[in-house]
mmCIF file of C-alpha atoms in Angstrom:
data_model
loop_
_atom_site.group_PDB
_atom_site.id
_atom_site.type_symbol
_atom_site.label_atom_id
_atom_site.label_comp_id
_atom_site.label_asym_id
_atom_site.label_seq_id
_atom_site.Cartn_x
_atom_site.Cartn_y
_atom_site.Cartn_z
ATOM 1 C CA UNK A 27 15.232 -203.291 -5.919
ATOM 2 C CA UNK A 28 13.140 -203.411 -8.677
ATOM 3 C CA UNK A 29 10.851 -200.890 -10.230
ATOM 4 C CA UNK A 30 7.707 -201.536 -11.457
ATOM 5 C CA UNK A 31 5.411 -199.297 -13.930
ATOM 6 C CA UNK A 32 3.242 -197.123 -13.865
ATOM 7 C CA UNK A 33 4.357 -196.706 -9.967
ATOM 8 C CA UNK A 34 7.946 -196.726 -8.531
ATOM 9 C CA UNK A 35 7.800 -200.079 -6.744
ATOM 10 C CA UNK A 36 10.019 -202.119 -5.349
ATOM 11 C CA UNK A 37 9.526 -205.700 -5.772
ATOM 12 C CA UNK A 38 11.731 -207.812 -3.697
ATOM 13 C CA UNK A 39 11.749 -211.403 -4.540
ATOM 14 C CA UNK A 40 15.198 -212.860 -3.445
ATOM 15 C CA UNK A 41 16.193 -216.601 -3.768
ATOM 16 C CA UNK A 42 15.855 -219.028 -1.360
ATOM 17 C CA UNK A 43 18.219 -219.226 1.282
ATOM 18 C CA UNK A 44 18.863 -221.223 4.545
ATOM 19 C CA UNK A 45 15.868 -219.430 6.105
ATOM 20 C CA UNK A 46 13.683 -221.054 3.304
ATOM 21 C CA UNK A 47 13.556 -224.196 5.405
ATOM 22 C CA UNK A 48 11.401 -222.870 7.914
ATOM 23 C CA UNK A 49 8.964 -221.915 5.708
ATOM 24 C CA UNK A 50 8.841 -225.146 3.253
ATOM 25 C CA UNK A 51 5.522 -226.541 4.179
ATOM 26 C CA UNK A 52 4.175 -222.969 2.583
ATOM 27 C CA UNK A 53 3.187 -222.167 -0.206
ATOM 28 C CA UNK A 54 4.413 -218.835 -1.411
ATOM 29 C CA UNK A 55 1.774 -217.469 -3.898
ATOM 30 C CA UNK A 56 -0.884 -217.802 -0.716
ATOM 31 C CA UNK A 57 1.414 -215.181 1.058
ATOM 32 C CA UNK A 58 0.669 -211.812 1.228
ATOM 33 C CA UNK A 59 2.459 -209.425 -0.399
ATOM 34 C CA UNK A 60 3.535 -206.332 2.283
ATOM 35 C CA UNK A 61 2.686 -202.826 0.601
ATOM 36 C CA UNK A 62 4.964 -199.905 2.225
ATOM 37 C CA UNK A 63 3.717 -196.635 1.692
ATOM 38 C CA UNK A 64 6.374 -193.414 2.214
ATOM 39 C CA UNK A 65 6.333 -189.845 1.595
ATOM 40 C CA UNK A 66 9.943 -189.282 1.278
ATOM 41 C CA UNK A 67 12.018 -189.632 -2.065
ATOM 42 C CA UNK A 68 13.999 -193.051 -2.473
ATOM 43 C CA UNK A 69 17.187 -191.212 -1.690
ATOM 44 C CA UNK A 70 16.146 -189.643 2.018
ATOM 45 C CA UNK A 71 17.552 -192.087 5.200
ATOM 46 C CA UNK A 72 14.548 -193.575 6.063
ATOM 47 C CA UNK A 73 13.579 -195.055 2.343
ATOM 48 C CA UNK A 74 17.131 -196.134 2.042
ATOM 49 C CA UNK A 75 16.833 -198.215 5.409
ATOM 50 C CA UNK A 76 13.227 -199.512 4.384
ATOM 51 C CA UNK A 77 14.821 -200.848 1.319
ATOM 52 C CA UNK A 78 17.247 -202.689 2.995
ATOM 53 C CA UNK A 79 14.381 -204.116 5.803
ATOM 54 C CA UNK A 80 12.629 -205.312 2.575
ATOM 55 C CA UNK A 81 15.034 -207.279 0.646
ATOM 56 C CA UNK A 82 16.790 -208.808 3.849
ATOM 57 C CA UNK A 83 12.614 -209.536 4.947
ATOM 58 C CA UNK A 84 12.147 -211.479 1.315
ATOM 59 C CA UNK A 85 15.606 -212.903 1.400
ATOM 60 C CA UNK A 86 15.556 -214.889 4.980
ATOM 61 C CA UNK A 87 12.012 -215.715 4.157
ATOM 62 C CA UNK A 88 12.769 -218.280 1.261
ATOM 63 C CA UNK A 89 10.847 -215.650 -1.080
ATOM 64 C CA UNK A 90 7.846 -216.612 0.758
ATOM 65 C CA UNK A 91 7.111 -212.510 2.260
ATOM 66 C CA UNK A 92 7.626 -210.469 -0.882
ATOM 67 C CA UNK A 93 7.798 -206.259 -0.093
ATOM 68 C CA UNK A 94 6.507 -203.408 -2.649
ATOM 69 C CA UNK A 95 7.282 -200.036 -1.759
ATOM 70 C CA UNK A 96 5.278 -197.533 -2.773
ATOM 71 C CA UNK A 97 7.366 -193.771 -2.381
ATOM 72 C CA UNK A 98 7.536 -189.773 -2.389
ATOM 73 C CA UNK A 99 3.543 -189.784 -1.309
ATOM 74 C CA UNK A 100 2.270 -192.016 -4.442
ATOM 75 C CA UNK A 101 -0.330 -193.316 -1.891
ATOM 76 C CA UNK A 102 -0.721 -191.566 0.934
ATOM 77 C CA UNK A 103 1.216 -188.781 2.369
ATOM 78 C CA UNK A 104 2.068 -188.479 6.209
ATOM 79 C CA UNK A 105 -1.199 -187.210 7.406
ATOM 80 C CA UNK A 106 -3.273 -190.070 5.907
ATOM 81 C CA UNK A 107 -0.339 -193.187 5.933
ATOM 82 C CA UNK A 108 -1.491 -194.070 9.407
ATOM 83 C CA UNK A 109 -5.257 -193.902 8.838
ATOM 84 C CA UNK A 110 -4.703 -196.108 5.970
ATOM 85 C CA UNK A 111 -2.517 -198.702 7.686
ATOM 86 C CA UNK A 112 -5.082 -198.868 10.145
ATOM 87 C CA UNK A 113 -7.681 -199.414 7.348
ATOM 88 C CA UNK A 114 -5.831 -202.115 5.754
ATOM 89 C CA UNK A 115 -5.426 -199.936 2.486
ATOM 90 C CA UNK A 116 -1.598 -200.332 3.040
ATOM 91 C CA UNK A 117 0.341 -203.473 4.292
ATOM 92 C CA UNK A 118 2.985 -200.756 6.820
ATOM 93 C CA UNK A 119 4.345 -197.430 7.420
ATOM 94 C CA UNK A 120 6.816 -195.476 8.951
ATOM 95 C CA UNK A 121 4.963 -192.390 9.969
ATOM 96 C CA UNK A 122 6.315 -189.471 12.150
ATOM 97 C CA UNK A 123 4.818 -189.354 15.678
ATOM 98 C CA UNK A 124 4.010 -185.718 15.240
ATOM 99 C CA UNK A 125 0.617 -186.955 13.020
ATOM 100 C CA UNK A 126 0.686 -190.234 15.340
ATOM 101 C CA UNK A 127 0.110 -187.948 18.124
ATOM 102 C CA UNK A 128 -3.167 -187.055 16.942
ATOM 103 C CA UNK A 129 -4.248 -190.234 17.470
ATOM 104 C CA UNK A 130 -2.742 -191.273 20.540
ATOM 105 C CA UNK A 131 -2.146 -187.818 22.673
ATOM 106 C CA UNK A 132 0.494 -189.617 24.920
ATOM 107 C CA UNK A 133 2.762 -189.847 21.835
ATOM 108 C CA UNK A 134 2.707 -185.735 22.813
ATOM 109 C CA UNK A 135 5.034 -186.369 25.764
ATOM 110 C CA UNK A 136 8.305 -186.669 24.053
ATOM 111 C CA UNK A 137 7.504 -183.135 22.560
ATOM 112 C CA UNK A 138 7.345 -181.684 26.473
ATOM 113 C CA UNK A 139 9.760 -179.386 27.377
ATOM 114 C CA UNK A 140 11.424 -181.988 29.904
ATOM 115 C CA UNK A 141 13.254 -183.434 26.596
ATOM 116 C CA UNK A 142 14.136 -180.474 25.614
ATOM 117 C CA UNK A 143 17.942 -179.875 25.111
ATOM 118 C CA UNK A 144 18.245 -183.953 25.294
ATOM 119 C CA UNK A 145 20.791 -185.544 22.996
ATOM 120 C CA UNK A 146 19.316 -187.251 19.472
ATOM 121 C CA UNK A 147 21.439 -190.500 20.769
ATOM 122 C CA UNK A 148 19.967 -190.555 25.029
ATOM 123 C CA UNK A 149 16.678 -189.955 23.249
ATOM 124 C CA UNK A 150 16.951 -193.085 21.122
ATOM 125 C CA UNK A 151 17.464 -195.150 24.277
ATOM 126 C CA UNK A 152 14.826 -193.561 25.596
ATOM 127 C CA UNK A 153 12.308 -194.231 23.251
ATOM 128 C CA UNK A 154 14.156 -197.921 22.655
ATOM 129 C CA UNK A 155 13.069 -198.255 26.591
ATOM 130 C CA UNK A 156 10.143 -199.016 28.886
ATOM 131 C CA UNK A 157 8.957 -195.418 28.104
ATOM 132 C CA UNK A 158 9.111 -195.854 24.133
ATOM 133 C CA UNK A 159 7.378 -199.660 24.527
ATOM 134 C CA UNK A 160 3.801 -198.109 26.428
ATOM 135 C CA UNK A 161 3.741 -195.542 23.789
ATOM 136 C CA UNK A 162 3.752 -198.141 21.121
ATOM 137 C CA UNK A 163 1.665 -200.318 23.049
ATOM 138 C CA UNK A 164 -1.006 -197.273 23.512
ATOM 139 C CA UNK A 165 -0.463 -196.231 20.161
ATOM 140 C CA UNK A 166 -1.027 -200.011 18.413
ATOM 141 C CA UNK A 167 -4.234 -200.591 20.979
ATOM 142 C CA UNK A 168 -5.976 -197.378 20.042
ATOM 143 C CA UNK A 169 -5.188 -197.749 16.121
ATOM 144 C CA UNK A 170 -5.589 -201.291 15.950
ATOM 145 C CA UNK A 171 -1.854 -201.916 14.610
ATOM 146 C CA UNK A 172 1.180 -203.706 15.208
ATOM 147 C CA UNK A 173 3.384 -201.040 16.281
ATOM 148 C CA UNK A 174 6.878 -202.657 16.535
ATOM 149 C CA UNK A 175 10.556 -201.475 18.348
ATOM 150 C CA UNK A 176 12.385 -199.886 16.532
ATOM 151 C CA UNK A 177 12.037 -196.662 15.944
ATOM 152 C CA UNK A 178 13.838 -194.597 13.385
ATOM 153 C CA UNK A 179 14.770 -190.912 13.801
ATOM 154 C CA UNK A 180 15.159 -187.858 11.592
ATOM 155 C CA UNK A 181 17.129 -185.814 14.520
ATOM 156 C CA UNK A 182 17.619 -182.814 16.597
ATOM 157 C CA UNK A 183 14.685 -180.223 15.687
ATOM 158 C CA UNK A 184 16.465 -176.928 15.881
ATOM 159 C CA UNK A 185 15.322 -172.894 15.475
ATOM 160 C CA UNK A 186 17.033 -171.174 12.001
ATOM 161 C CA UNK A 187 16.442 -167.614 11.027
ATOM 162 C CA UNK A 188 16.513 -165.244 8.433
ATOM 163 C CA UNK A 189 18.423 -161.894 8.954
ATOM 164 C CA UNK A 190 17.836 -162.130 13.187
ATOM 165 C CA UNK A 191 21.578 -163.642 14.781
ATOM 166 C CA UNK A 192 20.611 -166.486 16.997
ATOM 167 C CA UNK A 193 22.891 -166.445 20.029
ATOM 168 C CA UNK A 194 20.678 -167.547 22.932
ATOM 169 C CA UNK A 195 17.182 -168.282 22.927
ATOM 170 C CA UNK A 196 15.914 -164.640 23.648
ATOM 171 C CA UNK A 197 16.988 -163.693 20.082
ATOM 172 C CA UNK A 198 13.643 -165.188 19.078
ATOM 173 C CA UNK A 199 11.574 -162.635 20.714
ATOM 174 C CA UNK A 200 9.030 -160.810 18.555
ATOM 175 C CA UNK A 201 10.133 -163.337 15.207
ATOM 176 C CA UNK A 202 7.696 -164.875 13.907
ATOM 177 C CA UNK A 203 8.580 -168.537 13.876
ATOM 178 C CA UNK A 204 7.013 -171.592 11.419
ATOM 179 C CA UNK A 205 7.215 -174.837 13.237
ATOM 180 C CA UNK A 206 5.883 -178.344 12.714
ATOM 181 C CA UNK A 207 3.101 -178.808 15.083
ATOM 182 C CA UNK A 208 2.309 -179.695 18.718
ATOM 183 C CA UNK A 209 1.549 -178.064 21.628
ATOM 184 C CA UNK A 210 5.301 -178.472 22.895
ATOM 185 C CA UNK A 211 6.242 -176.478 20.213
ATOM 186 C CA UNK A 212 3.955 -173.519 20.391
ATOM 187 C CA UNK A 213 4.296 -173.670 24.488
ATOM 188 C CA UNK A 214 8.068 -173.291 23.526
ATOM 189 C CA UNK A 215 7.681 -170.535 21.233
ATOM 190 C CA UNK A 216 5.500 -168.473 23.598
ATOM 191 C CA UNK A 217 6.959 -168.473 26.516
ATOM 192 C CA UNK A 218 9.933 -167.004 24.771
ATOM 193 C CA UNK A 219 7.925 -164.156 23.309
ATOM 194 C CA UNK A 220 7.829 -165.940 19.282
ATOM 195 C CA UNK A 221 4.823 -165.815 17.459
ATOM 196 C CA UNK A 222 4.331 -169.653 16.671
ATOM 197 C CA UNK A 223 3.109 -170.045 13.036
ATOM 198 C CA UNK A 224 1.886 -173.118 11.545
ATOM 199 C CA UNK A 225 1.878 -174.066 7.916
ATOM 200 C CA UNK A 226 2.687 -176.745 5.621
ATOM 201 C CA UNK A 227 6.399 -177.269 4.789
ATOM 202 C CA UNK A 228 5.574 -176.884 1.317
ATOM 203 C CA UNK A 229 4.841 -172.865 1.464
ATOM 204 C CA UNK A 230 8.181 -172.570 4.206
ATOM 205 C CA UNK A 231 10.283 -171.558 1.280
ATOM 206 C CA UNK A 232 7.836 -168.595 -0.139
ATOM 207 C CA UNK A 233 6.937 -167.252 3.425
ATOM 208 C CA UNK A 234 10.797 -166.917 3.957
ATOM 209 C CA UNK A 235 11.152 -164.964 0.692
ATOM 210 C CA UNK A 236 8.362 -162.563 1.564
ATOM 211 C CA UNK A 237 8.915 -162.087 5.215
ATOM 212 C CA UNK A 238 5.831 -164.074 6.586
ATOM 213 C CA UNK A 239 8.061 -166.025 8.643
ATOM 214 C CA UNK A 240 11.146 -164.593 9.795
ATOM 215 C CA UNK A 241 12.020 -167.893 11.857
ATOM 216 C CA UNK A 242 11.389 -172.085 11.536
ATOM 217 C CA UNK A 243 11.651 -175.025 13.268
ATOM 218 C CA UNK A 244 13.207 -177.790 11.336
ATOM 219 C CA UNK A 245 16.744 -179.724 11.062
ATOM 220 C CA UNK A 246 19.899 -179.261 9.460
ATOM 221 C CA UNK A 247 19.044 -182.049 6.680
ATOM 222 C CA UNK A 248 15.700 -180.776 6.343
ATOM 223 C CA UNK A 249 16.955 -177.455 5.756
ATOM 224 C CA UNK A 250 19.668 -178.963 2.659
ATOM 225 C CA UNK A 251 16.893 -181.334 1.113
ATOM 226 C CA UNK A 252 14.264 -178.006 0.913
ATOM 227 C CA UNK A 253 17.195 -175.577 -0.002
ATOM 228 C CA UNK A 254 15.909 -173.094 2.164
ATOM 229 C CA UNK A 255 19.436 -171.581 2.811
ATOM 230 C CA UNK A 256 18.381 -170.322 -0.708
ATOM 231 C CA UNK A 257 15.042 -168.719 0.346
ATOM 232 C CA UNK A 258 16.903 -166.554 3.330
ATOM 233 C CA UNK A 259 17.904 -168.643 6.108
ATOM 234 C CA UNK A 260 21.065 -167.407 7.658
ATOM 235 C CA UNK A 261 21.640 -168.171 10.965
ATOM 236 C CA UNK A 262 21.190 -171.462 13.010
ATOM 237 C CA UNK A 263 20.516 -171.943 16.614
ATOM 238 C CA UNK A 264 20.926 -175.303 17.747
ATOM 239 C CA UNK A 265 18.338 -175.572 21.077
ATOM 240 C CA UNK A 266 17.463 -179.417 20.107
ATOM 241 C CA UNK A 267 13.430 -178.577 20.770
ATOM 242 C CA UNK A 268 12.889 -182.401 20.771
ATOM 243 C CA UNK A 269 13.834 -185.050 18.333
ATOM 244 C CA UNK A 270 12.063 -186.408 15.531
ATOM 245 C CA UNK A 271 11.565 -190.219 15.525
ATOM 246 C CA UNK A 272 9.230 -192.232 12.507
ATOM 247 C CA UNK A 273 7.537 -194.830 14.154
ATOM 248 C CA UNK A 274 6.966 -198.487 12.085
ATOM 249 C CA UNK A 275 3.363 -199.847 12.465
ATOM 250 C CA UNK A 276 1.862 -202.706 10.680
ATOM 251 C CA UNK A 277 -1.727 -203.669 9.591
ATOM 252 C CA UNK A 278 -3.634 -206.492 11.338
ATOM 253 C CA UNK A 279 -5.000 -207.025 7.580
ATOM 254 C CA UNK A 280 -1.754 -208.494 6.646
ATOM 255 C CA UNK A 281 0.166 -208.993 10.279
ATOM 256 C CA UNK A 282 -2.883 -211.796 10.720
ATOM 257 C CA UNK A 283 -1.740 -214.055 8.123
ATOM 258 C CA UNK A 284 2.156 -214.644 9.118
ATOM 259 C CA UNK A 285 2.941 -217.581 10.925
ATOM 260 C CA UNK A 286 4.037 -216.631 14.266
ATOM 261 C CA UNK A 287 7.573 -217.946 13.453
ATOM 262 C CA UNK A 288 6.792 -214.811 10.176
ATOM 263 C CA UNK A 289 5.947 -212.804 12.845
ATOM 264 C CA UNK A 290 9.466 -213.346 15.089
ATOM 265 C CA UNK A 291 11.409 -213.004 11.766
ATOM 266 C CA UNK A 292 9.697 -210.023 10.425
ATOM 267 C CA UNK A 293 10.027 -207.939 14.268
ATOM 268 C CA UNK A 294 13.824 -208.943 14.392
ATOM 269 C CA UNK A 295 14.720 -208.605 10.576
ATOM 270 C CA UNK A 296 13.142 -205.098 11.554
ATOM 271 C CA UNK A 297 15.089 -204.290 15.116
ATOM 272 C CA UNK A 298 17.972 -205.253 13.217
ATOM 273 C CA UNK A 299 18.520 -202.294 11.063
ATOM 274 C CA UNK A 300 16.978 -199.495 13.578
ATOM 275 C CA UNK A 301 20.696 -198.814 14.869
ATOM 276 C CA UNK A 302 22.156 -198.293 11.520
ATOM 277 C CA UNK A 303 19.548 -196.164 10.582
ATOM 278 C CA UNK A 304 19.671 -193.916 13.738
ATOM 279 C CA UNK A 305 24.162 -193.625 13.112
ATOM 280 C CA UNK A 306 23.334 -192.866 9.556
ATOM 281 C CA UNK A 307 20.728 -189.988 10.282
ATOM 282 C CA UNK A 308 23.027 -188.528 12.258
ATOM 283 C CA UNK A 309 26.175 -188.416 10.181
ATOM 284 C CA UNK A 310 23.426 -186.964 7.538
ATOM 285 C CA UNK A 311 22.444 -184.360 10.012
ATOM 286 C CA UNK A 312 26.451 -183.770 10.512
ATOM 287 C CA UNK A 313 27.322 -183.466 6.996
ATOM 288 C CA UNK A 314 23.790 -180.840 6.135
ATOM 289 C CA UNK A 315 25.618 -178.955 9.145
ATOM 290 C CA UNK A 316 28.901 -178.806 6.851
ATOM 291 C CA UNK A 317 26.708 -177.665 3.902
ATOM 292 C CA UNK A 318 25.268 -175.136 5.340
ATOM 293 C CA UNK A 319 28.167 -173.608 7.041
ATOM 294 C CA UNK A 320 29.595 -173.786 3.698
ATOM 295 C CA UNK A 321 27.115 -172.418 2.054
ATOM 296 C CA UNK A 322 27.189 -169.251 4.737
ATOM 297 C CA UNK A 323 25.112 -169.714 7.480
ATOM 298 C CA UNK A 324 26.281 -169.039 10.691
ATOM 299 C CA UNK A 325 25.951 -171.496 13.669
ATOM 300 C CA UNK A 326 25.508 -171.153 17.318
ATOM 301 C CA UNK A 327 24.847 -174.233 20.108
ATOM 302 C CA UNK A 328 22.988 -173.874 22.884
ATOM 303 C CA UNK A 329 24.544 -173.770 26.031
ATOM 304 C CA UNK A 330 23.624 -176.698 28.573
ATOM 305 C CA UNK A 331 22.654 -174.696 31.486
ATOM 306 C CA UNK A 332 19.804 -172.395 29.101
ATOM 307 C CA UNK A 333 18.388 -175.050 27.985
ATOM 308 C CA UNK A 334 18.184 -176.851 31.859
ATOM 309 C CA UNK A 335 16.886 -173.235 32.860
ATOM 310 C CA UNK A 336 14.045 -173.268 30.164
ATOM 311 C CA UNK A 337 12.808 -176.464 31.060
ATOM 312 C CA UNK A 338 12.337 -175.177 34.556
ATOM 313 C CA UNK A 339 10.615 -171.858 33.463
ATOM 314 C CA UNK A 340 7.965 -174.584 31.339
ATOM 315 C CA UNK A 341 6.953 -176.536 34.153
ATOM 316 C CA UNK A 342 4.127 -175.245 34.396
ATOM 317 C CA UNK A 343 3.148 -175.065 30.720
ATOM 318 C CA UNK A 344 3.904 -178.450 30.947
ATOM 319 C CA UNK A 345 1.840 -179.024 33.408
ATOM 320 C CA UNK A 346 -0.849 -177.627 31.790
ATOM 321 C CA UNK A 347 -0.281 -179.650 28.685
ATOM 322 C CA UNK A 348 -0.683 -183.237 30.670
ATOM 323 C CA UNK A 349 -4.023 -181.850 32.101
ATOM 324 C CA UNK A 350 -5.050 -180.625 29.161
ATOM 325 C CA UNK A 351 -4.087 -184.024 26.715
ATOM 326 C CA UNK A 352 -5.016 -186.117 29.511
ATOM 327 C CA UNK A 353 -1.888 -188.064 29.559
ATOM 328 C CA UNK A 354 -2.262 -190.166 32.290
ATOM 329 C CA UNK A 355 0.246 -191.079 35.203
ATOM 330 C CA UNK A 356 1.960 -193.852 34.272
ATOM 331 C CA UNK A 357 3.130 -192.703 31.286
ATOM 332 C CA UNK A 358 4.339 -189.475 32.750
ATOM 333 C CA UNK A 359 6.141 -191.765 35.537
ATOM 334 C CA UNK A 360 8.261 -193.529 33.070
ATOM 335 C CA UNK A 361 8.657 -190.315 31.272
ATOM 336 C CA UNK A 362 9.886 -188.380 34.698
ATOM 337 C CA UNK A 363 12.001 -191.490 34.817
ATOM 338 C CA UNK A 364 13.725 -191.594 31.524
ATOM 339 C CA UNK A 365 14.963 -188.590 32.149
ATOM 340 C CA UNK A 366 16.923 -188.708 35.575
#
C-alpha cells in the first residue's frame, strides 16, 4: 500500500500476473481508476480487509484496475459516502446499513426485534441468503448502484452502562440510553421503560462524564477504539439488539466501464475476502471483551429464553414498524423465513 500526499491514499499498482492475459487487448491508462472512500482509521477491520480487496483487485487484473483509498472521513463520512457513490463523486463504499436504511426503508428489517438475540455468525448467513440478496437488489435499484454480496460486519450491538448493574433487561428501566439510530432501536428501548437518546458518537464520551446518558448502545470494539470504559462505562449487558453489517456498493460511473469479464473478477475478488473479514471481526469483538473485563467492567449475557420472550412482547411494535416503513410482503416473507 502506498501513500500518497497531501491525502493518505493507497495506490495499488501490482505487476502483471497470470490474470494479465485476460486483459491484454486493454490498454491500462484508459482504465478507470476505483476511488474508495471510508470513515474508519487504516487500522479498524473493515479498512484492513478493503486493503487487501484492493491489491488482490490490481494484482489479478494485470495492473489494468488500479484502487486509491481514501480513509478516516477525508471525503465523505458515513452519512454522505452513499449519496456520493450514487453521484459518481466516489468510485465505492462500504457504508453501514443503518444510513443505507434511509434510503431504502426495507434495509430497516434486520433491525426488527425478530433478530433480536440472533447470533453475529446465523446472521451472516442470513444476510449472505435470499433475504440479504432482495435487500441489495432494492437497495442498488433505488440508489442506482451496484450493490454486491458480501457483506461485512462490525458485530453484536449490545447495551453498556455507567454505575446501573445490567443483569437482565429490566435493569434498563428509567436509564437514559444513547443508541445509534432506527426505529428498532428506540421500539426496543421503550418498551422496556429506557429513554432512547440519539446523538452523534462523537459527544458519547462527554454525555457519559456528565450524566446525560447513563446507558448506550454500541459493541465491545466500539467501546475499546472510543475508550469509553474511561468516560464511566462499567457494566456490560450482552442482549445482541441486532448486528451491524457494512454493505459494499459500487458506482455505475465507474462499474460501466469494466468489461464484463472486470465485472466477474471484481464481484468474486470481492466475495472472496467477506468470510475472513466476518472471523476477524469477531475475534476483534472477543479480544475488546478481554480488554474490557480487564480493564474492570463487569459482564453479563443474556439468557436465551429473555431474549425469545422480548421478541414476543414486540410483535406488535413490530408490526407497527412494517406498516409504518411500508416494507412490503415479500421481503417480510423471506425475513419470517430466515429466521425459522
Amino acid at each position: 500500500m502506498t501513500v500518497l500526499p497531501p491525502l493518505r491514499r493507497a495506490g495499488f499498482l501490482a505487476s502483471a500476473t497470470a490474470a494479465a492475459a485476460l486483459f491484454a487487448a486493454l490498454p491500462a491508462l484508459a482504465e478507470p481508476t476505483l476511488t474508495i472512500t471510508l470513515d474508519t482509521p487504516p487500522s479498524h477491520m473493515r479498512n484492513v480487509y478493503v486493503g487487501r480487496f484492493a491489491e488482490a483487485l490490481t494484482e489479478r487484473s494485470g495492473g489494468a484496475l488500479s484502487v486509491e483509498i481514501f480513509d478516516s472521513g477525508q471525503l465523505y463520512s458515513s452519512r454522505d459516502a452513499g449519496r456520493a457513490v450514487a453521484r459518481g463523486d466516489a468510485g465505492m463504499a462500504i457504508v453501514s446499513t443503518a444510513p443505507l436504511s434511509r434510503i431504502e426503508p426495507a434495509l430497516t428489517v434486520l433491525e426488527f426485534p425478530m433478530f433480536s438475540g440472533v447470533p453475529a455468525e446465523r446472521m451472516g448467513e442470513i444476510v449472505d441468503g435470499p433475504l440479504g440478496q432482495r435487500l441489495g437488489q432494492m437497495l442498488g435499484e433505488k440508489m442506482n448502484v451496484v450493490a454486491l454480496d458480501g457483506w461485512y460486519m462490525l458485530g453484536a450491538i449490545n447495551t453498556y452502562s455507567t454505575t446501573t448493574p445490567l443483569n437482565s433487561l429490566e435493569d434498563l428501566r428509567g436509564l437514559q440510553v444513547r443508541h445509534p439510530g432506527g426505529v428498532g432501536a428506540v421500539a426496543y428501548l421503550e418498551e422496556l421503560g429506557a429513554a432512547p437518546v440519539s446523538m452523534p458518537f462523537t459527544d458519547v464520551p462527554l454525555a457519559l462524564q456528565q450524566g446525560t446518558v447513563d446507558a448506550i448502545v454500541s459493541s465491545n470494539a466500539s467501546i475499546v477504539s472510543a475508550s469509553l470504559h474511561e468516560s464511566g462505562l462499567g457494566y456490560a449487558y450482552l442482549n445482541n439488539m441486532l448486528t451491524g453489517f457494512y454493505m459494499p456498493i459500487v458506482s455505475h460511473a465507474y462499474w460501466d466501464q469494466l468489461s464484463d469479464e472486470q465485472q466477474t473478477l471484481f464481484r468474486e475478488t470481492w466475495a472472496e475476502f467477506a468470510p475472513g473479514q466476518r472471523e476477524d471481526a469477531a475475534r476483534q469483538q472477543d479480544e475488546a471483551r478481554a480488554t474490557l473485563e480487564a480493564a474492570g467492567m463487569v459482564f453479563v449475557e443474556q439468557p436465551a429464553e429473555e431474549a425469545a420472550a422480548l421478541r414476543e412482547r414486540l410483535a406488535g411494535a413490530q408490526e407497527q414498524m412494517i406498516s409504518d416503513l411500508g416494507i412490503d410482503d415479500e421481503v417480510m416473507s423471506l425475513a419470517r423465513d430466515a429466521v425459522q
